[in-house]
mmCIF file of C-alpha atoms and ligand atoms in Angstrom:
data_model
loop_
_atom_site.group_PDB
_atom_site.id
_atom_site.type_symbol
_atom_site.label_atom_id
_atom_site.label_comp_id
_atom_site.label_asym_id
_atom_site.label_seq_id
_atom_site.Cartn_x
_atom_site.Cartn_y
_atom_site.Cartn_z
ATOM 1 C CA UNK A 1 -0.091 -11.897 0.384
ATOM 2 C CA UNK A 2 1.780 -10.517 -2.568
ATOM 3 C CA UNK A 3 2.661 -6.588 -2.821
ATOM 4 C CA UNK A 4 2.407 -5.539 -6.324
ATOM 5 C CA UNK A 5 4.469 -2.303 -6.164
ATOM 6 C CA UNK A 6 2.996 1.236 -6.678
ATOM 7 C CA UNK A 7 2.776 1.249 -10.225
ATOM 8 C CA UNK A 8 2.031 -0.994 -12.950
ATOM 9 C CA UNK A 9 3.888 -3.578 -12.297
ATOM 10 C CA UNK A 10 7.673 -2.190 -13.090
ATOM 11 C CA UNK A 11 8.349 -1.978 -9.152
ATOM 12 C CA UNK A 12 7.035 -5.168 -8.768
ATOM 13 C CA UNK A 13 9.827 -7.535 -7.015
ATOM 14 C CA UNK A 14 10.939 -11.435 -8.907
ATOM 15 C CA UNK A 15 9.657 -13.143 -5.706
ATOM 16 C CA UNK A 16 5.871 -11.298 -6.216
ATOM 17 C CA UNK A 17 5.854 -11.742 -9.747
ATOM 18 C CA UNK A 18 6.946 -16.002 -9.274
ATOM 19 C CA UNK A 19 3.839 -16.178 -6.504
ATOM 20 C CA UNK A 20 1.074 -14.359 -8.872
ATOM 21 C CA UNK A 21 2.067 -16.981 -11.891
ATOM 22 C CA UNK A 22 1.732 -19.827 -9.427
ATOM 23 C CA UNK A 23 -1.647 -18.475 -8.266
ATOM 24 C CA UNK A 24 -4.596 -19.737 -9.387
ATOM 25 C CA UNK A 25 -7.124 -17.660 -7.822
ATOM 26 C CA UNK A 26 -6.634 -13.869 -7.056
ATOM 27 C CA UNK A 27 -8.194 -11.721 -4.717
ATOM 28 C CA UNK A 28 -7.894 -8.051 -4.393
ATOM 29 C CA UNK A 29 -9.566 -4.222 -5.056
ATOM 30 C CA UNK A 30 -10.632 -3.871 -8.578
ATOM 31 C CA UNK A 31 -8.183 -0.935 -8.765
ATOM 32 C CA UNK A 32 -5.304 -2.898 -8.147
ATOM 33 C CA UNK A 33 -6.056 -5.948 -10.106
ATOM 34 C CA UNK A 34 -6.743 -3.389 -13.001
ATOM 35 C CA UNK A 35 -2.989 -2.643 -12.709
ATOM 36 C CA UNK A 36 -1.827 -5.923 -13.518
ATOM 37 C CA UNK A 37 -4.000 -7.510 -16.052
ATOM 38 C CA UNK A 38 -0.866 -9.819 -17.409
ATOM 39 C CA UNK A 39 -0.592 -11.315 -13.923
ATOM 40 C CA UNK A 40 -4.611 -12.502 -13.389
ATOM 41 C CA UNK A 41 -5.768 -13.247 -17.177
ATOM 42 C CA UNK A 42 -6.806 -16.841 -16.615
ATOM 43 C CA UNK A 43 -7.314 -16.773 -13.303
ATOM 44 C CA UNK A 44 -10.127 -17.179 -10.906
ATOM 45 C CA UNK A 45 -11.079 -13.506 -9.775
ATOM 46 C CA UNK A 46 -11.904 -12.387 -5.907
ATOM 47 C CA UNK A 47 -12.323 -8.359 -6.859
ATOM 48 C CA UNK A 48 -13.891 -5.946 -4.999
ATOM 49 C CA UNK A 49 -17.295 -5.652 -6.922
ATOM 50 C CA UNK A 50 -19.980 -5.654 -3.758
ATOM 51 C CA UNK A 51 -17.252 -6.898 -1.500
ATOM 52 C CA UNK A 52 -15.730 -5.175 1.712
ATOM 53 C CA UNK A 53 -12.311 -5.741 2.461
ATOM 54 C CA UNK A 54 -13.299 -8.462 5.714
ATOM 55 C CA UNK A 55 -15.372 -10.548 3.140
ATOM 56 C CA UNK A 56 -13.193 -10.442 0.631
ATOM 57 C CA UNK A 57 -10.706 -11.480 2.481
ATOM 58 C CA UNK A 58 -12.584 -13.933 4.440
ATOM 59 C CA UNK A 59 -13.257 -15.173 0.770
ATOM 60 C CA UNK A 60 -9.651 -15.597 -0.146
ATOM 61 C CA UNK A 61 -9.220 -17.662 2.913
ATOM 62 C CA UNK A 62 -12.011 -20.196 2.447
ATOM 63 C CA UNK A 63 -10.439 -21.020 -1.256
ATOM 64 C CA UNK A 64 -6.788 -21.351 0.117
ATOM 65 C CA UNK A 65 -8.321 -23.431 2.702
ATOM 66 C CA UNK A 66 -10.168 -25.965 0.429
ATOM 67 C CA UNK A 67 -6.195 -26.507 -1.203
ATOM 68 C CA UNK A 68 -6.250 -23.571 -4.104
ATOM 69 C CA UNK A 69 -3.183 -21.443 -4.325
ATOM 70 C CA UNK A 70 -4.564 -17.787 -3.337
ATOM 71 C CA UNK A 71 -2.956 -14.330 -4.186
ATOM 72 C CA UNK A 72 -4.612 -11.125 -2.248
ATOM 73 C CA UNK A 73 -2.828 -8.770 -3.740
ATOM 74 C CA UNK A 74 -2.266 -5.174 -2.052
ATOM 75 C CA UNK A 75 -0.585 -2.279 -3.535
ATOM 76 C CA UNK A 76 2.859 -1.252 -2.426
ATOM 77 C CA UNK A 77 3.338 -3.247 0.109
ATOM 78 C CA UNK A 78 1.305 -5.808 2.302
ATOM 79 C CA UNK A 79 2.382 -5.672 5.348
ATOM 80 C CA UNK A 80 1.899 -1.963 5.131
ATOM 81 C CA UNK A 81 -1.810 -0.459 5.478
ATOM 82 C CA UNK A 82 -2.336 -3.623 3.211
ATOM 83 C CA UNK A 83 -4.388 -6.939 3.755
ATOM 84 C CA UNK A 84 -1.696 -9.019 5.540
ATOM 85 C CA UNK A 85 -2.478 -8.439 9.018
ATOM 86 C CA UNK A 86 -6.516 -8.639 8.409
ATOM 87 C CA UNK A 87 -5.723 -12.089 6.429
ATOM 88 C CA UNK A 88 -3.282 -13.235 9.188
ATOM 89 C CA UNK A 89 -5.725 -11.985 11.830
ATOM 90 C CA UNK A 90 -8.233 -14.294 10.581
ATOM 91 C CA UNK A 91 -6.301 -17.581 9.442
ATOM 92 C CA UNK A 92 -5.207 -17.390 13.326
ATOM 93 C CA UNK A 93 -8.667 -17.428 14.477
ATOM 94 C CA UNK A 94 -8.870 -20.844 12.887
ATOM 95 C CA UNK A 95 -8.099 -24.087 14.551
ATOM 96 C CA UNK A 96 -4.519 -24.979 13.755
ATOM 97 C CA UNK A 97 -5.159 -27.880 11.464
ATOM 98 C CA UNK A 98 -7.318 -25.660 9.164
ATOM 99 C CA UNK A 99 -5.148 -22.978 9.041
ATOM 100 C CA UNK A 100 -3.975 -22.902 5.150
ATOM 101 C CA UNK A 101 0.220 -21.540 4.998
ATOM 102 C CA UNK A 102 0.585 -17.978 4.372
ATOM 103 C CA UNK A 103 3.561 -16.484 2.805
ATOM 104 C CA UNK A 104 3.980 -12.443 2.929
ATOM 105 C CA UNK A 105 5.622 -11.165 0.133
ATOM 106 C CA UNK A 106 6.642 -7.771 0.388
ATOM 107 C CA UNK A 107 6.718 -4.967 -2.076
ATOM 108 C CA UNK A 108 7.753 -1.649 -2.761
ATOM 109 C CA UNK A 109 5.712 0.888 -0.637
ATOM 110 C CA UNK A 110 4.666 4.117 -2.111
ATOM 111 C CA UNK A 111 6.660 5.455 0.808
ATOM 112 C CA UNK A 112 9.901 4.070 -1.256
ATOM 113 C CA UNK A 113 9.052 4.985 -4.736
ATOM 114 C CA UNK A 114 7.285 8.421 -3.272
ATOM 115 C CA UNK A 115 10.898 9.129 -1.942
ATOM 116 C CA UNK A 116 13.319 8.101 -4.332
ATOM 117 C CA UNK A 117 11.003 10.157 -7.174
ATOM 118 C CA UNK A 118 11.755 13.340 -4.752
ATOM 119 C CA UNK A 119 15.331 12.570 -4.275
ATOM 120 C CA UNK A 120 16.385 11.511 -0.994
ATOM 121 C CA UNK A 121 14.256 13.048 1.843
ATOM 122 C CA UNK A 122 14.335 9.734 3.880
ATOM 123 C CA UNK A 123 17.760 10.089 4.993
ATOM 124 C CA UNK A 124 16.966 10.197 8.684
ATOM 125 C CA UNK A 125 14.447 9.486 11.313
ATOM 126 C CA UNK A 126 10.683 9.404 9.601
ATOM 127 C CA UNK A 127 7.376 8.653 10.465
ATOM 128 C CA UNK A 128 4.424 7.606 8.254
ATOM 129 C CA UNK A 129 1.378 8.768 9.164
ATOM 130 C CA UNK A 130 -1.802 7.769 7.875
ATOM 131 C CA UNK A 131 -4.747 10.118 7.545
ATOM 132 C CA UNK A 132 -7.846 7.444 7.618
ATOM 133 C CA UNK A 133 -10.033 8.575 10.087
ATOM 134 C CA UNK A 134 -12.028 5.285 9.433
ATOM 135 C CA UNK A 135 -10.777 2.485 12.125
ATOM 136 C CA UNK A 136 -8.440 5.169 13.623
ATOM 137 C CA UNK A 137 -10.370 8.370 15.891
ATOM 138 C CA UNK A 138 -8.764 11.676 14.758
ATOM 139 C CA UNK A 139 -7.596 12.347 18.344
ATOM 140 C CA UNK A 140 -5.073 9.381 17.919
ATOM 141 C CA UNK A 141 -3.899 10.746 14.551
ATOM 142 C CA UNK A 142 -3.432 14.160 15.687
ATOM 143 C CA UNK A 143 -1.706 13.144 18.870
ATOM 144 C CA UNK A 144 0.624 11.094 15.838
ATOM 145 C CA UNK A 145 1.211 13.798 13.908
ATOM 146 C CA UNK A 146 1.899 16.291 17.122
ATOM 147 C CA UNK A 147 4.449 14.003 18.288
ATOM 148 C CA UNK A 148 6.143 13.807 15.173
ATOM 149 C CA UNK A 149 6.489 16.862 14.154
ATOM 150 C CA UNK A 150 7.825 17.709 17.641
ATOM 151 C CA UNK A 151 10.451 15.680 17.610
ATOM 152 C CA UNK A 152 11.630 16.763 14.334
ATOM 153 C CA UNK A 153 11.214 13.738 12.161
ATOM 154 C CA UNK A 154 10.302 13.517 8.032
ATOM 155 C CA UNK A 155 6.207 13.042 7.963
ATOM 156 C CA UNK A 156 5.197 10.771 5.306
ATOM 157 C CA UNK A 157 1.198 10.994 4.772
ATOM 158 C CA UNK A 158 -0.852 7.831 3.454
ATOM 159 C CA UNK A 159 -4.214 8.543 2.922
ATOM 160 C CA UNK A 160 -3.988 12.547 3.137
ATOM 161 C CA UNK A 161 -7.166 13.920 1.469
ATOM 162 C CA UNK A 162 -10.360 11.936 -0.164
ATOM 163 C CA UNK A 163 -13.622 13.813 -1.174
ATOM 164 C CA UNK A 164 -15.334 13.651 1.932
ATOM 165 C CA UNK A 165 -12.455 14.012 4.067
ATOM 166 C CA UNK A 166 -10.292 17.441 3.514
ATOM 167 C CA UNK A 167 -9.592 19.282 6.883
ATOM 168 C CA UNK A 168 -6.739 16.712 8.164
ATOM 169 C CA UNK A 169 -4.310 17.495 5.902
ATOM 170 C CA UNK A 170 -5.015 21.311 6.840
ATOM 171 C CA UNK A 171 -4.797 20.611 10.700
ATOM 172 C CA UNK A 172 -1.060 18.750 9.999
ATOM 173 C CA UNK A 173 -0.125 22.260 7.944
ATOM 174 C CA UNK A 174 -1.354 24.132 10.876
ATOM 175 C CA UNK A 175 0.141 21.876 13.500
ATOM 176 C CA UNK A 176 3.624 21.308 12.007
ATOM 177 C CA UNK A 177 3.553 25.382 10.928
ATOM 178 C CA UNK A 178 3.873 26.107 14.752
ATOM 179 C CA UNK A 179 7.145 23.997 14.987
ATOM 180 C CA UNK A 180 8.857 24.299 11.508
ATOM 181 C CA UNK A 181 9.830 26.993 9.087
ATOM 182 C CA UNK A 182 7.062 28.268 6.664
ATOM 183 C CA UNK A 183 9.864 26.981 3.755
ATOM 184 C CA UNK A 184 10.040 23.844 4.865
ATOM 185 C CA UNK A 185 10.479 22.110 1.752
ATOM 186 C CA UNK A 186 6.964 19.540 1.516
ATOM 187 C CA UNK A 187 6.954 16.921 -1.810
ATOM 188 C CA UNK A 188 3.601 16.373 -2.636
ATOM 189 C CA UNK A 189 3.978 12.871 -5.380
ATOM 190 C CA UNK A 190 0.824 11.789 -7.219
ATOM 191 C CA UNK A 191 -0.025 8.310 -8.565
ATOM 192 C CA UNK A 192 4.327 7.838 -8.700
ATOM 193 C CA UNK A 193 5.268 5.240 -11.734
ATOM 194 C CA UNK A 194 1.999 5.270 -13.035
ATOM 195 C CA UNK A 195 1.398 7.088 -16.195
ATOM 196 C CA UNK A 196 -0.421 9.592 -14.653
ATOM 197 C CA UNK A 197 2.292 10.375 -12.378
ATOM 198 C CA UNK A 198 2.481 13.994 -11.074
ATOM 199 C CA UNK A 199 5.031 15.530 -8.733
ATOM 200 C CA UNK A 200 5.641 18.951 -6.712
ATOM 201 C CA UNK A 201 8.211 20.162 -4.535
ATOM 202 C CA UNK A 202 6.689 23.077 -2.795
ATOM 203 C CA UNK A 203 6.609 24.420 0.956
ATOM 204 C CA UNK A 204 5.101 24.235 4.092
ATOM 205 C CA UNK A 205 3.050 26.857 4.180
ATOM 206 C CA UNK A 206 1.423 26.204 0.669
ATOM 207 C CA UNK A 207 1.442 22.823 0.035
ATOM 208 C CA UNK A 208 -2.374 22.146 0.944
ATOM 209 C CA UNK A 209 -3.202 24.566 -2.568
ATOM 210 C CA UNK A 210 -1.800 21.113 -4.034
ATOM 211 C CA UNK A 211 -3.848 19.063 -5.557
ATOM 212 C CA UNK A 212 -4.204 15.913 -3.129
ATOM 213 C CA UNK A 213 -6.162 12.900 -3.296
ATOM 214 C CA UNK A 214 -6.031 9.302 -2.182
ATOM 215 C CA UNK A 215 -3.319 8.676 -5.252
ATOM 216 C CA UNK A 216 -1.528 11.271 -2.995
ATOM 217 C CA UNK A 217 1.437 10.702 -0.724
ATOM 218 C CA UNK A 218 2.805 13.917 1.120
ATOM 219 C CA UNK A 219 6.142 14.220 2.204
ATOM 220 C CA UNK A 220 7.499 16.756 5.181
ATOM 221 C CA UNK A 221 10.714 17.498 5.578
ATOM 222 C CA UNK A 222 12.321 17.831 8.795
ATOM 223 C CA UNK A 223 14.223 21.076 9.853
ATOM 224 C CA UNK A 224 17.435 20.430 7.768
ATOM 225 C CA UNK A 225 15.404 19.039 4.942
ATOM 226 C CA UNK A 226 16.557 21.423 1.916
ATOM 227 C CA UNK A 227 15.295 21.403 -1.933
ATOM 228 C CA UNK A 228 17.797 21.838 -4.981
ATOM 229 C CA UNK A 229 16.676 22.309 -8.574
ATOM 230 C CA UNK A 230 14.121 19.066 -8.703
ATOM 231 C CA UNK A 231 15.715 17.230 -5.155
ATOM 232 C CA UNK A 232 14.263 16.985 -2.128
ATOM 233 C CA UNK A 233 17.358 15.927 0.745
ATOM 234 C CA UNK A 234 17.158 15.397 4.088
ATOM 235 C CA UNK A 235 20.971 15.394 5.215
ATOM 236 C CA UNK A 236 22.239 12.281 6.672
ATOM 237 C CA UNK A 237 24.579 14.057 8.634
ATOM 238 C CA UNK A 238 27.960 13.359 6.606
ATOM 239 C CA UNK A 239 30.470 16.165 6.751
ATOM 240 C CA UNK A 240 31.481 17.440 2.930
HETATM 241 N N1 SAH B 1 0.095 -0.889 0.930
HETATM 242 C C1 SAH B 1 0.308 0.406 0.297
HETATM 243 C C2 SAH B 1 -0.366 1.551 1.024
HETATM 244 C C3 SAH B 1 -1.860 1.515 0.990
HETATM 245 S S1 SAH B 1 -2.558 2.918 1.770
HETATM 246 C C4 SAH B 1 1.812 0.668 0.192
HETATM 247 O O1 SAH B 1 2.609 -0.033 0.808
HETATM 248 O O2 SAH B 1 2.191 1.574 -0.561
HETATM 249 C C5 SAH B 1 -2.993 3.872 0.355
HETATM 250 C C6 SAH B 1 -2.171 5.132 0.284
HETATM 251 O O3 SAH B 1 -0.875 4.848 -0.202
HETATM 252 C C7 SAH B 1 -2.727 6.172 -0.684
HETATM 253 O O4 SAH B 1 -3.764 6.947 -0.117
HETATM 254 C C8 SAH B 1 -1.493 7.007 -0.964
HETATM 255 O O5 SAH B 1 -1.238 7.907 0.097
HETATM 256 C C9 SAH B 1 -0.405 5.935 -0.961
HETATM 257 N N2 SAH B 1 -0.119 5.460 -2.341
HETATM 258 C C10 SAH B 1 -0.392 4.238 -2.838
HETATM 259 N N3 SAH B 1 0.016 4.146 -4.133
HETATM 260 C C11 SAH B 1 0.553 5.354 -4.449
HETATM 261 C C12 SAH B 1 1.142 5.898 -5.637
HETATM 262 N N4 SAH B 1 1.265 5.171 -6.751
HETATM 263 N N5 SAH B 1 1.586 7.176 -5.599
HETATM 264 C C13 SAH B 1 1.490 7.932 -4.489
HETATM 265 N N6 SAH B 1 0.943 7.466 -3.337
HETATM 266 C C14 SAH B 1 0.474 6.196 -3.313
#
């Protein structure tokens, strides 16, 4: 289980890059593997094409259990929304003695780079928060989200706003408006190190006129959160 980073392979760590050159087969979403064509030319290719992410993974698990050395790559990191808990979910369904070694090697979420390209607004308690209302009913998200913002924590949003899906990201506006000041400074931070990288440091009350996709992560700042010039801070708390 390798995390590639957010971008194109600069934020990838020495410990991911080692484990993709002593892969031989790699499995991941086309979009991903598209991101680091270096690290899979050669190699034998699991990509999304028809596949879901249970049979590709089941996939990857059949080849690292007849003895190949498997990558499934996820962006940022693995262990977070990424493929290491369905892979590890279903390696431990196996009977011990089949059950190939798995080795999670973690990367640099878009959480991390999303922050450090807005400053520092992850000084103090946050919560990330994922929109997908896909495995997860609304009700639980929005119970999340309520809770959060109540007890005055930094939101970040994975997943905020797809084609199909727009009116969660408006209910969090609406919901965290009743709690914290319209000028609440929000960082909205799309596609970060990737070429196409675009960033905003805007408010509370506005930042849904954004644009906002799934390339989209969505920062809220807590009530002491405070912008200057192009920074986003949340205070740690030092005195100065
Ligand atoms: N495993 C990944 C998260 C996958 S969930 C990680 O650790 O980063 C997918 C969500 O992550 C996207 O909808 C978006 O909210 C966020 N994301 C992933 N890459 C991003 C990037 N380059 N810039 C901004 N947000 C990103």
């Amino acid at each position: 289980m390798v995390g590639i980073g957010p971008g194109h392979g600069v934020g990838m760590t020495i410990e991911a890059r080692q484990a993709m050159e002593q892969a031989q087969v790699v499995a991941g979403y086309h979009t991903y593997l598209d991101l680091v064509p270096d690290l899979i030319a050669g190699k034998e290719v699991i990509g999304s094409g028809m596949m879901q992410e249970v049979e590709r993974c089941e996939a990857a698990v059949e080849r690292a259990k007849s003895g190949a050395n498997v990558a499934v790559i996820s962006s940022g990191d693995p262990g977070i929304y990424g493929m290491a808990g369905l892979v590890l979910e279903l390696v431990v369904k196996l009977p011990e003695a089949l059950q190939p070694v798995v080795r999670i090697i973690p990367g640099v979420s878009a959480v991390g780079s999303v922050a450090a390209a807005l400053g520092a607004p992850l000084m103090h308690d946050f919560a990330v928060i994922s929109m997908s209302d896909l495995m997860t009913p609304w009700e639980v998200i929005e119970k999340r989200v309520r809770a959060a913002i109540e007890a005055d924590f930094v939101i970040a949003i994975y997943n905020p706003k797809s084609v199909k899906r727009t009116e969660q990201i408006e209910k969090v506006r609406e919901i965290a408006l009743q709690h914290r000041k319209s000028t609440t400074p929000v960082g909205v931070v799309r596609s970060v190190s990737r070429p196409d990288q675009e960033l905003v440091i805007t408010t509370l009350d506005r930042f849904t006129e954004k644009k906002i996709d799934m390339f989209t992560t969505v920062i809220i700042g807590n009530s002491q959160t405070f912008q200057s010039g192009q920074f986003m801070i949340t205070p740690r708390g030092y005195t100065l």
